[in-house]
PDB file of C-alpha atoms and ligand atoms in Angstrom:
ATOM      1  CA  MET A 154     -45.656  28.094  40.641  1.00  0.00           C
ATOM      2  CA  ALA A 155     -48.294  25.477  41.422  1.00  0.00           C
ATOM      3  CA  PHE A 156     -49.611  25.315  44.997  1.00  0.00           C
ATOM      4  CA  GLU A 157     -47.622  28.391  45.995  1.00  0.00           C
ATOM      5  CA  GLY A 158     -50.408  30.026  47.979  1.00  0.00           C
ATOM      6  CA  LEU A 159     -51.354  26.816  49.757  1.00  0.00           C
ATOM      7  CA  SER A 160     -47.745  25.908  50.550  1.00  0.00           C
ATOM      8  CA  GLY A 161     -47.036  29.342  51.953  1.00  0.00           C
ATOM      9  CA  LYS A 162     -50.106  29.340  54.190  1.00  0.00           C
ATOM     10  CA  LEU A 163     -49.519  25.835  55.523  1.00  0.00           C
ATOM     11  CA  GLN A 164     -45.923  26.710  56.310  1.00  0.00           C
ATOM     12  CA  GLU A 165     -47.121  29.715  58.294  1.00  0.00           C
ATOM     13  CA  VAL A 166     -49.508  27.558  60.293  1.00  0.00           C
ATOM     14  CA  PHE A 167     -46.747  25.071  61.080  1.00  0.00           C
ATOM     15  CA  LYS A 168     -44.309  27.793  61.995  1.00  0.00           C
ATOM     16  CA  LYS A 169     -46.750  29.083  64.588  1.00  0.00           C
ATOM     17  CA  LEU A 170     -47.227  25.577  65.975  1.00  0.00           C
ATOM     18  CA  LYS A 171     -43.486  24.964  66.189  1.00  0.00           C
ATOM     19  CA  GLY A 172     -43.074  28.217  68.108  1.00  0.00           C
ATOM     20  CA  LYS A 173     -45.399  26.984  70.852  1.00  0.00           C
ATOM     21  CA  GLY A 174     -43.549  23.949  72.182  1.00  0.00           C
ATOM     22  CA  LYS A 175     -46.225  21.913  73.930  1.00  0.00           C
ATOM     23  CA  LEU A 176     -49.630  22.104  72.259  1.00  0.00           C
ATOM     24  CA  SER A 177     -53.046  22.469  73.835  1.00  0.00           C
ATOM     25  CA  GLU A 178     -56.299  21.333  72.281  1.00  0.00           C
ATOM     26  CA  LYS A 179     -57.054  24.969  71.559  1.00  0.00           C
ATOM     27  CA  ASP A 180     -53.748  25.396  69.666  1.00  0.00           C
ATOM     28  CA  VAL A 181     -54.538  22.392  67.473  1.00  0.00           C
ATOM     29  CA  LYS A 182     -58.072  23.571  66.772  1.00  0.00           C
ATOM     30  CA  GLU A 183     -56.886  27.051  65.892  1.00  0.00           C
ATOM     31  CA  ALA A 184     -54.240  25.613  63.540  1.00  0.00           C
ATOM     32  CA  MET A 185     -56.839  23.383  61.881  1.00  0.00           C
ATOM     33  CA  ARG A 186     -59.126  26.341  61.332  1.00  0.00           C
ATOM     34  CA  GLU A 187     -56.279  27.990  59.427  1.00  0.00           C
ATOM     35  CA  VAL A 188     -55.530  24.810  57.471  1.00  0.00           C
ATOM     36  CA  LYS A 189     -59.199  24.700  56.510  1.00  0.00           C
ATOM     37  CA  ILE A 190     -59.143  28.271  55.222  1.00  0.00           C
ATOM     38  CA  ALA A 191     -55.921  27.623  53.292  1.00  0.00           C
ATOM     39  CA  LEU A 192     -57.438  24.581  51.575  1.00  0.00           C
ATOM     40  CA  LEU A 193     -60.663  26.388  50.728  1.00  0.00           C
ATOM     41  CA  GLU A 194     -58.670  29.263  49.281  1.00  0.00           C
ATOM     42  CA  ALA A 195     -56.762  26.743  47.183  1.00  0.00           C
ATOM     43  CA  ASP A 196     -60.138  25.799  45.689  1.00  0.00           C
ATOM     44  CA  VAL A 197     -60.324  22.361  47.247  1.00  0.00           C
ATOM     45  CA  ASN A 198     -63.819  20.869  47.283  1.00  0.00           C
ATOM     46  CA  PHE A 199     -65.723  21.934  50.424  1.00  0.00           C
ATOM     47  CA  LYS A 200     -66.711  18.448  51.536  1.00  0.00           C
ATOM     48  CA  VAL A 201     -63.195  17.146  50.928  1.00  0.00           C
ATOM     49  CA  VAL A 202     -61.807  19.942  53.112  1.00  0.00           C
ATOM     50  CA  LYS A 203     -64.289  19.207  55.887  1.00  0.00           C
ATOM     51  CA  ASP A 204     -63.493  15.490  55.971  1.00  0.00           C
ATOM     52  CA  PHE A 205     -59.764  16.143  55.743  1.00  0.00           C
ATOM     53  CA  VAL A 206     -59.715  18.651  58.592  1.00  0.00           C
ATOM     54  CA  ASN A 207     -61.889  16.409  60.785  1.00  0.00           C
ATOM     55  CA  LYS A 208     -59.532  13.487  60.293  1.00  0.00           C
ATOM     56  CA  VAL A 209     -56.384  15.514  60.933  1.00  0.00           C
ATOM     57  CA  THR A 210     -57.928  17.175  63.993  1.00  0.00           C
ATOM     58  CA  GLU A 211     -58.981  13.868  65.492  1.00  0.00           C
ATOM     59  CA  LYS A 212     -55.532  12.345  65.019  1.00  0.00           C
ATOM     60  CA  SER A 213     -53.745  15.475  66.224  1.00  0.00           C
ATOM     61  CA  LEU A 214     -55.719  15.571  69.454  1.00  0.00           C
ATOM     62  CA  GLY A 215     -54.537  12.071  70.352  1.00  0.00           C
ATOM     63  CA  GLN A 216     -52.563  11.873  73.569  1.00  0.00           C
ATOM     64  CA  GLU A 217     -49.386  10.720  71.902  1.00  0.00           C
ATOM     65  CA  VAL A 218     -49.307  13.980  69.949  1.00  0.00           C
ATOM     66  CA  LEU A 219     -50.214  16.384  72.728  1.00  0.00           C
ATOM     67  CA  GLU A 220     -47.828  14.716  75.160  1.00  0.00           C
ATOM     68  CA  SER A 221     -45.048  14.301  72.651  1.00  0.00           C
ATOM     69  CA  LEU A 222     -41.832  16.305  72.951  1.00  0.00           C
ATOM     70  CA  THR A 223     -42.215  17.450  69.346  1.00  0.00           C
ATOM     71  CA  PRO A 224     -45.953  17.908  68.955  1.00  0.00           C
ATOM     72  CA  ALA A 225     -45.744  20.302  65.995  1.00  0.00           C
ATOM     73  CA  GLN A 226     -43.667  17.769  64.040  1.00  0.00           C
ATOM     74  CA  GLN A 227     -46.273  15.119  64.785  1.00  0.00           C
ATOM     75  CA  VAL A 228     -49.071  17.324  63.504  1.00  0.00           C
ATOM     76  CA  ILE A 229     -47.088  18.083  60.342  1.00  0.00           C
ATOM     77  CA  LYS A 230     -46.581  14.363  59.816  1.00  0.00           C
ATOM     78  CA  ILE A 231     -50.299  13.719  60.217  1.00  0.00           C
ATOM     79  CA  VAL A 232     -51.106  16.446  57.677  1.00  0.00           C
ATOM     80  CA  ASN A 233     -48.518  14.988  55.307  1.00  0.00           C
ATOM     81  CA  ASP A 234     -49.921  11.461  55.631  1.00  0.00           C
ATOM     82  CA  GLU A 235     -53.516  12.565  55.200  1.00  0.00           C
ATOM     83  CA  LEU A 236     -52.661  14.710  52.160  1.00  0.00           C
ATOM     84  CA  THR A 237     -50.994  11.639  50.649  1.00  0.00           C
ATOM     85  CA  ASN A 238     -54.060   9.503  51.398  1.00  0.00           C
ATOM     86  CA  LEU A 239     -56.309  12.157  49.930  1.00  0.00           C
ATOM     87  CA  MET A 240     -54.487  11.883  46.620  1.00  0.00           C
ATOM     88  CA  GLY A 241     -54.637   8.106  46.570  1.00  0.00           C
ATOM     89  CA  SER A 242     -51.672   7.057  48.741  1.00  0.00           C
ATOM     90  CA  ILE A 243     -49.908   4.872  46.167  1.00  0.00           C
ATOM     91  CA  GLN A 244     -48.759   5.401  42.600  1.00  0.00           C
ATOM     92  CA  SER A 245     -51.250   4.029  40.053  1.00  0.00           C
ATOM     93  CA  LYS A 246     -49.972   2.265  36.971  1.00  0.00           C
ATOM     94  CA  ILE A 247     -51.376   1.655  33.520  1.00  0.00           C
ATOM     95  CA  ASN A 248     -53.536  -1.420  33.360  1.00  0.00           C
ATOM     96  CA  TYR A 249     -52.129  -3.452  30.478  1.00  0.00           C
ATOM     97  CA  GLY A 250     -54.345  -6.018  28.757  1.00  0.00           C
ATOM     98  CA  SER A 251     -53.456  -9.695  28.965  1.00  0.00           C
ATOM     99  CA  LYS A 252     -53.012  -9.778  25.218  1.00  0.00           C
ATOM    100  CA  PRO A 253     -51.922  -6.916  22.972  1.00  0.00           C
ATOM    101  CA  PRO A 254     -52.852  -4.350  21.970  1.00  0.00           C
ATOM    102  CA  THR A 255     -53.683  -2.545  25.191  1.00  0.00           C
ATOM    103  CA  ILE A 256     -56.299   0.026  24.297  1.00  0.00           C
ATOM    104  CA  ILE A 257     -56.114   3.411  26.009  1.00  0.00           C
ATOM    105  CA  MET A 258     -58.908   5.857  25.378  1.00  0.00           C
ATOM    106  CA  MET A 259     -58.131   9.506  26.033  1.00  0.00           C
ATOM    107  CA  VAL A 260     -61.143  11.667  26.889  1.00  0.00           C
ATOM    108  CA  GLY A 261     -61.654  15.221  28.053  1.00  0.00           C
ATOM    109  CA  LEU A 262     -62.896  18.669  27.190  1.00  0.00           C
ATOM    110  CA  GLN A 263     -61.404  20.675  24.350  1.00  0.00           C
ATOM    111  CA  GLY A 264     -58.382  22.646  25.474  1.00  0.00           C
ATOM    112  CA  SER A 265     -57.621  20.360  28.415  1.00  0.00           C
ATOM    113  CA  GLY A 266     -54.478  19.168  26.650  1.00  0.00           C
ATOM    114  CA  LYS A 267     -55.832  15.839  25.408  1.00  0.00           C
ATOM    115  CA  THR A 268     -54.069  15.728  22.055  1.00  0.00           C
ATOM    116  CA  THR A 269     -50.747  16.928  23.442  1.00  0.00           C
ATOM    117  CA  THR A 270     -51.028  14.472  26.326  1.00  0.00           C
ATOM    118  CA  SER A 271     -51.808  11.588  23.948  1.00  0.00           C
ATOM    119  CA  GLY A 272     -48.487  12.356  22.253  1.00  0.00           C
ATOM    120  CA  LYS A 273     -46.696  12.621  25.599  1.00  0.00           C
ATOM    121  CA  LEU A 274     -48.088   9.290  26.739  1.00  0.00           C
ATOM    122  CA  ALA A 275     -47.079   7.642  23.453  1.00  0.00           C
ATOM    123  CA  ASN A 276     -43.603   9.092  23.854  1.00  0.00           C
ATOM    124  CA  MET A 277     -43.281   7.872  27.425  1.00  0.00           C
ATOM    125  CA  LEU A 278     -44.501   4.365  26.579  1.00  0.00           C
ATOM    126  CA  LYS A 279     -42.067   4.217  23.684  1.00  0.00           C
ATOM    127  CA  THR A 280     -39.162   4.961  25.983  1.00  0.00           C
ATOM    128  CA  GLN A 281     -40.438   2.057  28.121  1.00  0.00           C
ATOM    129  CA  GLY A 282     -40.085  -0.292  25.159  1.00  0.00           C
ATOM    130  CA  LYS A 283     -43.701  -0.325  23.954  1.00  0.00           C
ATOM    131  CA  ASN A 284     -44.720   0.049  20.346  1.00  0.00           C
ATOM    132  CA  PRO A 285     -47.639   2.506  20.472  1.00  0.00           C
ATOM    133  CA  LEU A 286     -50.060   3.624  17.779  1.00  0.00           C
ATOM    134  CA  LEU A 287     -51.914   6.926  18.022  1.00  0.00           C
ATOM    135  CA  VAL A 288     -55.481   6.930  16.700  1.00  0.00           C
ATOM    136  CA  ALA A 289     -57.221  10.070  15.449  1.00  0.00           C
ATOM    137  CA  CYS A 290     -60.898   9.884  16.445  1.00  0.00           C
ATOM    138  CA  ASP A 291     -61.590  13.613  16.797  1.00  0.00           C
ATOM    139  CA  ILE A 292     -63.340  14.266  13.506  1.00  0.00           C
ATOM    140  CA  TYR A 293     -65.071  17.489  14.568  1.00  0.00           C
ATOM    141  CA  ARG A 294     -62.460  20.011  15.569  1.00  0.00           C
ATOM    142  CA  PRO A 295     -60.866  21.522  12.503  1.00  0.00           C
ATOM    143  CA  ALA A 296     -57.219  20.479  12.300  1.00  0.00           C
ATOM    144  CA  ALA A 297     -57.447  17.989  15.182  1.00  0.00           C
ATOM    145  CA  ILE A 298     -56.212  15.147  12.976  1.00  0.00           C
ATOM    146  CA  LYS A 299     -53.396  17.273  11.631  1.00  0.00           C
ATOM    147  CA  GLN A 300     -52.417  18.286  15.174  1.00  0.00           C
ATOM    148  CA  LEU A 301     -52.182  14.652  16.240  1.00  0.00           C
ATOM    149  CA  GLN A 302     -50.106  13.872  13.157  1.00  0.00           C
ATOM    150  CA  VAL A 303     -47.714  16.701  14.037  1.00  0.00           C
ATOM    151  CA  VAL A 304     -47.438  15.450  17.607  1.00  0.00           C
ATOM    152  CA  GLY A 305     -46.977  11.855  16.372  1.00  0.00           C
ATOM    153  CA  SER A 306     -44.200  12.803  13.977  1.00  0.00           C
ATOM    154  CA  LYS A 307     -42.377  14.716  16.728  1.00  0.00           C
ATOM    155  CA  VAL A 308     -42.278  11.637  18.945  1.00  0.00           C
ATOM    156  CA  ASN A 309     -41.899   9.214  16.059  1.00  0.00           C
ATOM    157  CA  VAL A 310     -45.143   7.370  16.667  1.00  0.00           C
ATOM    158  CA  PRO A 311     -47.422   6.519  13.713  1.00  0.00           C
ATOM    159  CA  VAL A 312     -50.934   7.984  13.641  1.00  0.00           C
ATOM    160  CA  PHE A 313     -53.873   5.952  12.358  1.00  0.00           C
ATOM    161  CA  SER A 314     -56.491   8.133  10.697  1.00  0.00           C
ATOM    162  CA  MET A 315     -59.411   7.662   8.324  1.00  0.00           C
ATOM    163  CA  GLY A 316     -60.043  11.355   7.744  1.00  0.00           C
ATOM    164  CA  ASP A 317     -63.015  13.232   9.170  1.00  0.00           C
ATOM    165  CA  LYS A 318     -65.842  11.585   7.221  1.00  0.00           C
ATOM    166  CA  THR A 319     -65.834   8.220   8.970  1.00  0.00           C
ATOM    167  CA  ASN A 320     -67.671   7.536  12.218  1.00  0.00           C
ATOM    168  CA  PRO A 321     -65.266   7.504  15.218  1.00  0.00           C
ATOM    169  CA  VAL A 322     -66.410   4.009  16.254  1.00  0.00           C
ATOM    170  CA  ASP A 323     -65.472   2.684  12.802  1.00  0.00           C
ATOM    171  CA  ILE A 324     -62.147   4.531  12.932  1.00  0.00           C
ATOM    172  CA  ALA A 325     -61.380   2.950  16.299  1.00  0.00           C
ATOM    173  CA  LYS A 326     -62.315  -0.522  14.998  1.00  0.00           C
ATOM    174  CA  GLY A 327     -60.209   0.041  11.893  1.00  0.00           C
ATOM    175  CA  ALA A 328     -57.319   1.080  14.113  1.00  0.00           C
ATOM    176  CA  LEU A 329     -57.636  -2.096  16.167  1.00  0.00           C
ATOM    177  CA  ASP A 330     -57.382  -4.282  13.037  1.00  0.00           C
ATOM    178  CA  TYR A 331     -54.429  -2.213  11.901  1.00  0.00           C
ATOM    179  CA  ALA A 332     -52.695  -2.480  15.289  1.00  0.00           C
ATOM    180  CA  VAL A 333     -53.157  -6.253  15.400  1.00  0.00           C
ATOM    181  CA  SER A 334     -51.822  -6.827  11.907  1.00  0.00           C
ATOM    182  CA  ASN A 335     -48.879  -4.451  12.392  1.00  0.00           C
ATOM    183  CA  ASN A 336     -47.817  -5.541  15.873  1.00  0.00           C
ATOM    184  CA  PHE A 337     -48.575  -2.358  17.762  1.00  0.00           C
ATOM    185  CA  ASN A 338     -48.954  -3.371  21.401  1.00  0.00           C
ATOM    186  CA  VAL A 339     -50.603  -0.159  22.671  1.00  0.00           C
ATOM    187  CA  MET A 340     -53.281   1.961  21.000  1.00  0.00           C
ATOM    188  CA  ILE A 341     -53.878   5.481  22.254  1.00  0.00           C
ATOM    189  CA  ILE A 342     -57.177   6.840  20.988  1.00  0.00           C
ATOM    190  CA  ASP A 343     -57.500  10.620  20.875  1.00  0.00           C
ATOM    191  CA  THR A 344     -61.263  11.187  21.089  1.00  0.00           C
ATOM    192  CA  ALA A 345     -63.220  14.357  20.404  1.00  0.00           C
ATOM    193  CA  GLY A 346     -63.467  17.027  23.070  1.00  0.00           C
ATOM    194  CA  ARG A 347     -66.144  19.692  23.273  1.00  0.00           C
ATOM    195  CA  LEU A 348     -66.132  23.039  24.980  1.00  0.00           C
ATOM    196  CA  HIS A 349     -68.788  21.727  27.355  1.00  0.00           C
ATOM    197  CA  ILE A 350     -69.946  18.282  28.289  1.00  0.00           C
ATOM    198  CA  ASP A 351     -72.932  17.350  26.157  1.00  0.00           C
ATOM    199  CA  GLU A 352     -75.024  14.253  25.557  1.00  0.00           C
ATOM    200  CA  GLU A 353     -73.751  13.767  22.036  1.00  0.00           C
ATOM    201  CA  LEU A 354     -70.123  13.751  23.154  1.00  0.00           C
ATOM    202  CA  MET A 355     -70.898  11.274  25.922  1.00  0.00           C
ATOM    203  CA  ASP A 356     -72.938   8.997  23.637  1.00  0.00           C
ATOM    204  CA  GLU A 357     -70.089   8.868  21.161  1.00  0.00           C
ATOM    205  CA  LEU A 358     -67.567   8.043  23.877  1.00  0.00           C
ATOM    206  CA  VAL A 359     -69.859   5.384  25.330  1.00  0.00           C
ATOM    207  CA  ASN A 360     -70.194   3.841  21.860  1.00  0.00           C
ATOM    208  CA  ILE A 361     -66.426   3.705  21.407  1.00  0.00           C
ATOM    209  CA  LYS A 362     -66.119   2.167  24.856  1.00  0.00           C
ATOM    210  CA  LEU A 363     -68.756  -0.494  24.125  1.00  0.00           C
ATOM    211  CA  SER A 364     -67.197  -1.458  20.786  1.00  0.00           C
ATOM    212  CA  LEU A 365     -63.532  -1.382  21.742  1.00  0.00           C
ATOM    213  CA  LYS A 366     -63.630  -2.333  25.441  1.00  0.00           C
ATOM    214  CA  PRO A 367     -60.578  -0.234  26.310  1.00  0.00           C
ATOM    215  CA  HIS A 368     -58.277  -1.338  29.125  1.00  0.00           C
ATOM    216  CA  GLU A 369     -57.881   2.240  30.278  1.00  0.00           C
ATOM    217  CA  ILE A 370     -60.096   5.280  29.936  1.00  0.00           C
ATOM    218  CA  LEU A 371     -57.979   8.234  30.981  1.00  0.00           C
ATOM    219  CA  LEU A 372     -59.591  11.599  31.545  1.00  0.00           C
ATOM    220  CA  VAL A 373     -57.385  14.587  30.773  1.00  0.00           C
ATOM    221  CA  VAL A 374     -58.198  17.645  32.887  1.00  0.00           C
ATOM    222  CA  ASP A 375     -56.669  21.079  33.089  1.00  0.00           C
ATOM    223  CA  SER A 376     -55.538  21.663  36.681  1.00  0.00           C
ATOM    224  CA  MET A 377     -55.867  25.418  36.183  1.00  0.00           C
ATOM    225  CA  THR A 378     -59.656  25.059  36.100  1.00  0.00           C
ATOM    226  CA  GLY A 379     -59.865  23.993  39.763  1.00  0.00           C
ATOM    227  CA  GLN A 380     -63.321  22.848  40.864  1.00  0.00           C
ATOM    228  CA  ASP A 381     -64.552  22.849  37.263  1.00  0.00           C
ATOM    229  CA  ALA A 382     -62.011  20.112  36.608  1.00  0.00           C
ATOM    230  CA  VAL A 383     -63.434  18.158  39.524  1.00  0.00           C
ATOM    231  CA  ASN A 384     -66.999  18.574  38.225  1.00  0.00           C
ATOM    232  CA  VAL A 385     -65.888  17.455  34.766  1.00  0.00           C
ATOM    233  CA  ALA A 386     -64.254  14.377  36.291  1.00  0.00           C
ATOM    234  CA  GLU A 387     -67.415  13.555  38.217  1.00  0.00           C
ATOM    235  CA  VAL A 388     -69.613  13.799  35.126  1.00  0.00           C
ATOM    236  CA  PHE A 389     -67.260  11.765  32.909  1.00  0.00           C
ATOM    237  CA  ASN A 390     -66.964   9.154  35.618  1.00  0.00           C
ATOM    238  CA  ASN A 391     -70.716   8.886  36.133  1.00  0.00           C
ATOM    239  CA  LYS A 392     -71.634   8.806  32.455  1.00  0.00           C
ATOM    240  CA  LEU A 393     -68.726   6.924  30.929  1.00  0.00           C
ATOM    241  CA  GLY A 394     -66.724   5.426  33.767  1.00  0.00           C
ATOM    242  CA  ILE A 395     -63.075   6.373  33.870  1.00  0.00           C
ATOM    243  CA  ASP A 396     -60.046   4.469  35.144  1.00  0.00           C
ATOM    244  CA  GLY A 397     -57.846   7.393  35.953  1.00  0.00           C
ATOM    245  CA  VAL A 398     -57.039  11.036  35.453  1.00  0.00           C
ATOM    246  CA  ILE A 399     -54.170  12.894  33.839  1.00  0.00           C
ATOM    247  CA  LEU A 400     -53.792  16.337  35.326  1.00  0.00           C
ATOM    248  CA  THR A 401     -52.267  18.853  32.913  1.00  0.00           C
ATOM    249  CA  LYS A 402     -50.722  22.314  33.219  1.00  0.00           C
ATOM    250  CA  LEU A 403     -49.272  21.761  36.669  1.00  0.00           C
ATOM    251  CA  ASP A 404     -46.438  24.033  35.511  1.00  0.00           C
ATOM    252  CA  GLY A 405     -48.889  26.930  35.755  1.00  0.00           C
ATOM    253  CA  ASP A 406     -49.868  28.690  38.962  1.00  0.00           C
ATOM    254  CA  THR A 407     -52.672  26.272  39.752  1.00  0.00           C
ATOM    255  CA  ARG A 408     -53.916  26.615  43.311  1.00  0.00           C
ATOM    256  CA  GLY A 409     -54.238  22.894  43.923  1.00  0.00           C
ATOM    257  CA  GLY A 410     -57.986  22.334  44.126  1.00  0.00           C
ATOM    258  CA  ALA A 411     -58.163  19.775  41.318  1.00  0.00           C
ATOM    259  CA  ALA A 412     -55.127  17.775  42.425  1.00  0.00           C
ATOM    260  CA  LEU A 413     -56.417  17.559  45.984  1.00  0.00           C
ATOM    261  CA  SER A 414     -60.102  16.901  45.288  1.00  0.00           C
ATOM    262  CA  ILE A 415     -60.382  14.622  42.268  1.00  0.00           C
ATOM    263  CA  ARG A 416     -59.460  11.386  43.956  1.00  0.00           C
ATOM    264  CA  ALA A 417     -61.751  11.923  46.939  1.00  0.00           C
ATOM    265  CA  VAL A 418     -64.696  13.040  44.794  1.00  0.00           C
ATOM    266  CA  THR A 419     -64.459  10.406  42.031  1.00  0.00           C
ATOM    267  CA  GLN A 420     -62.565   7.599  43.810  1.00  0.00           C
ATOM    268  CA  LYS A 421     -60.441   7.404  40.663  1.00  0.00           C
ATOM    269  CA  PRO A 422     -56.677   7.923  40.821  1.00  0.00           C
ATOM    270  CA  ILE A 423     -54.590  10.590  39.198  1.00  0.00           C
ATOM    271  CA  LYS A 424     -52.221   8.449  37.129  1.00  0.00           C
ATOM    272  CA  PHE A 425     -50.022  11.051  35.430  1.00  0.00           C
ATOM    273  CA  VAL A 426     -49.304  14.746  35.615  1.00  0.00           C
ATOM    274  CA  ALA A 427     -48.216  16.998  32.770  1.00  0.00           C
ATOM    275  CA  MET A 428     -46.030  19.959  33.535  1.00  0.00           C
ATOM    276  CA  GLY A 429     -45.300  21.792  30.322  1.00  0.00           C
ATOM    277  CA  GLU A 430     -45.835  22.014  26.593  1.00  0.00           C
ATOM    278  CA  LYS A 431     -42.877  19.847  25.599  1.00  0.00           C
ATOM    279  CA  LEU A 432     -43.702  16.272  24.641  1.00  0.00           C
ATOM    280  CA  SER A 433     -41.417  14.962  27.364  1.00  0.00           C
ATOM    281  CA  ASP A 434     -43.300  16.896  30.063  1.00  0.00           C
ATOM    282  CA  ILE A 435     -45.229  14.027  31.623  1.00  0.00           C
ATOM    283  CA  GLU A 436     -44.604  12.073  34.832  1.00  0.00           C
ATOM    284  CA  PRO A 437     -46.266   9.312  36.809  1.00  0.00           C
ATOM    285  CA  PHE A 438     -48.162  10.801  39.720  1.00  0.00           C
ATOM    286  CA  HIS A 439     -46.773  10.050  43.178  1.00  0.00           C
ATOM    287  CA  PRO A 440     -49.201  11.177  45.911  1.00  0.00           C
ATOM    288  CA  ASP A 441     -46.460  11.153  48.579  1.00  0.00           C
ATOM    289  CA  ARG A 442     -44.112  13.340  46.546  1.00  0.00           C
ATOM    290  CA  MET A 443     -46.930  15.738  45.741  1.00  0.00           C
ATOM    291  CA  ALA A 444     -47.823  15.994  49.438  1.00  0.00           C
ATOM    292  CA  SER A 445     -44.188  16.766  50.329  1.00  0.00           C
ATOM    293  CA  ARG A 446     -44.069  19.332  47.580  1.00  0.00           C
ATOM    294  CA  ILE A 447     -47.192  21.052  48.883  1.00  0.00           C
ATOM    295  CA  LEU A 448     -45.857  21.077  52.431  1.00  0.00           C
ATOM    296  CA  GLY A 449     -42.594  22.567  51.168  1.00  0.00           C
TER     297      GLY A 449
HETATM  298  P1  GDP B 585     -57.062  19.409  23.456  1.00  0.00           P
HETATM  299  O1  GDP B 585     -57.996  20.392  22.833  1.00  0.00           O
HETATM  300  O2  GDP B 585     -57.590  18.893  24.743  1.00  0.00           O
HETATM  301  O3  GDP B 585     -56.603  18.334  22.548  1.00  0.00           O
HETATM  302  O4  GDP B 585     -55.790  20.268  23.922  1.00  0.00           O
HETATM  303  P2  GDP B 585     -54.375  20.483  23.245  1.00  0.00           P
HETATM  304  O5  GDP B 585     -53.554  19.257  23.346  1.00  0.00           O
HETATM  305  O6  GDP B 585     -54.560  21.086  21.907  1.00  0.00           O
HETATM  306  O7  GDP B 585     -53.750  21.527  24.265  1.00  0.00           O
HETATM  307  C1  GDP B 585     -54.307  22.819  24.469  1.00  0.00           C
HETATM  308  C2  GDP B 585     -53.187  23.791  24.825  1.00  0.00           C
HETATM  309  O8  GDP B 585     -52.660  23.466  26.101  1.00  0.00           O
HETATM  310  C3  GDP B 585     -52.006  23.729  23.866  1.00  0.00           C
HETATM  311  O9  GDP B 585     -51.557  25.028  23.648  1.00  0.00           O
HETATM  312  C4  GDP B 585     -50.973  22.902  24.620  1.00  0.00           C
HETATM  313  O10 GDP B 585     -49.642  23.221  24.253  1.00  0.00           O
HETATM  314  C5  GDP B 585     -51.254  23.318  26.040  1.00  0.00           C
HETATM  315  N1  GDP B 585     -50.846  22.300  27.036  1.00  0.00           N
HETATM  316  C6  GDP B 585     -51.160  20.996  27.087  1.00  0.00           C
HETATM  317  N2  GDP B 585     -50.621  20.403  28.176  1.00  0.00           N
HETATM  318  C7  GDP B 585     -49.936  21.362  28.841  1.00  0.00           C
HETATM  319  C8  GDP B 585     -49.160  21.394  30.063  1.00  0.00           C
HETATM  320  O11 GDP B 585     -48.990  20.411  30.794  1.00  0.00           O
HETATM  321  N3  GDP B 585     -48.631  22.601  30.404  1.00  0.00           N
HETATM  322  C9  GDP B 585     -48.810  23.714  29.641  1.00  0.00           C
HETATM  323  N4  GDP B 585     -48.242  24.846  30.070  1.00  0.00           N
HETATM  324  N5  GDP B 585     -49.509  23.731  28.528  1.00  0.00           N
HETATM  325  C10 GDP B 585     -50.078  22.583  28.109  1.00  0.00           C
END
């Protein structure tokens, strides 16, 4: 299960604190040292851990905590609040355009779950009363177009494609004309992924961005890849500019590093999380619920 190691270790730290009754400064510092180790072991970014622990320590050493009748509970609450803040504090929504269609561009490395997640997003928006169109702009990976068509047919969402011989910018423009004349109010563009970030991939994505001016650029990252996911998010954000992140494969035994670091490192919110291979396995991301889940 996701975050299992981190949850277990934090619970141990809190159990020790609860056993002490009144807390001294030394008790708090010792507990924070353990929290720090637990976060580092969960593959959370080093600088993020340092800032987090400093903040929690400072708040926990306040008089109202040390003199409180339930100091351990107060410390747990501080950790809970700061974990929530770390992940963005509030739920982030899709930014819809003032006039349809809203254009959502899905980007990410190959294997991150981009195509599957495009289908999941289309499915979710459909259940919310939108009329989405999926757009096949990955012309490089063999069978990428076919895969999107399979996903589209499963969720009953049409897929716009011009085969693999047309430039992705022209496909995206063609899709926009098609969406306007056929009353689709959301376009979800599945762009090409590569095994590694390269200039060519970025240039192509930048060109699509410049021509289509999407309302949302959502980066799909695999939570199982930990700090690599965070590095990928940083590079995509610096080179392309992203509006949010979709974290996939949270059903796996991910340690938590990506979920806890991405927001602080990129300043961009996690908007959705995907927790399985089924096309219904997507949820809006709630930082407070995730924090409670981690704290167990
Ligand atoms: P793309 O190359 O980024 O388009 O990735 P795909 O959409 O082809 O997904 C790669 C693999 O990850 C597929 O086998 C998907 O079924 C799987 N996958 C995608 N999202 C999730 C998820 O949230 N959980 C799990 N367990 N598997 C996922």
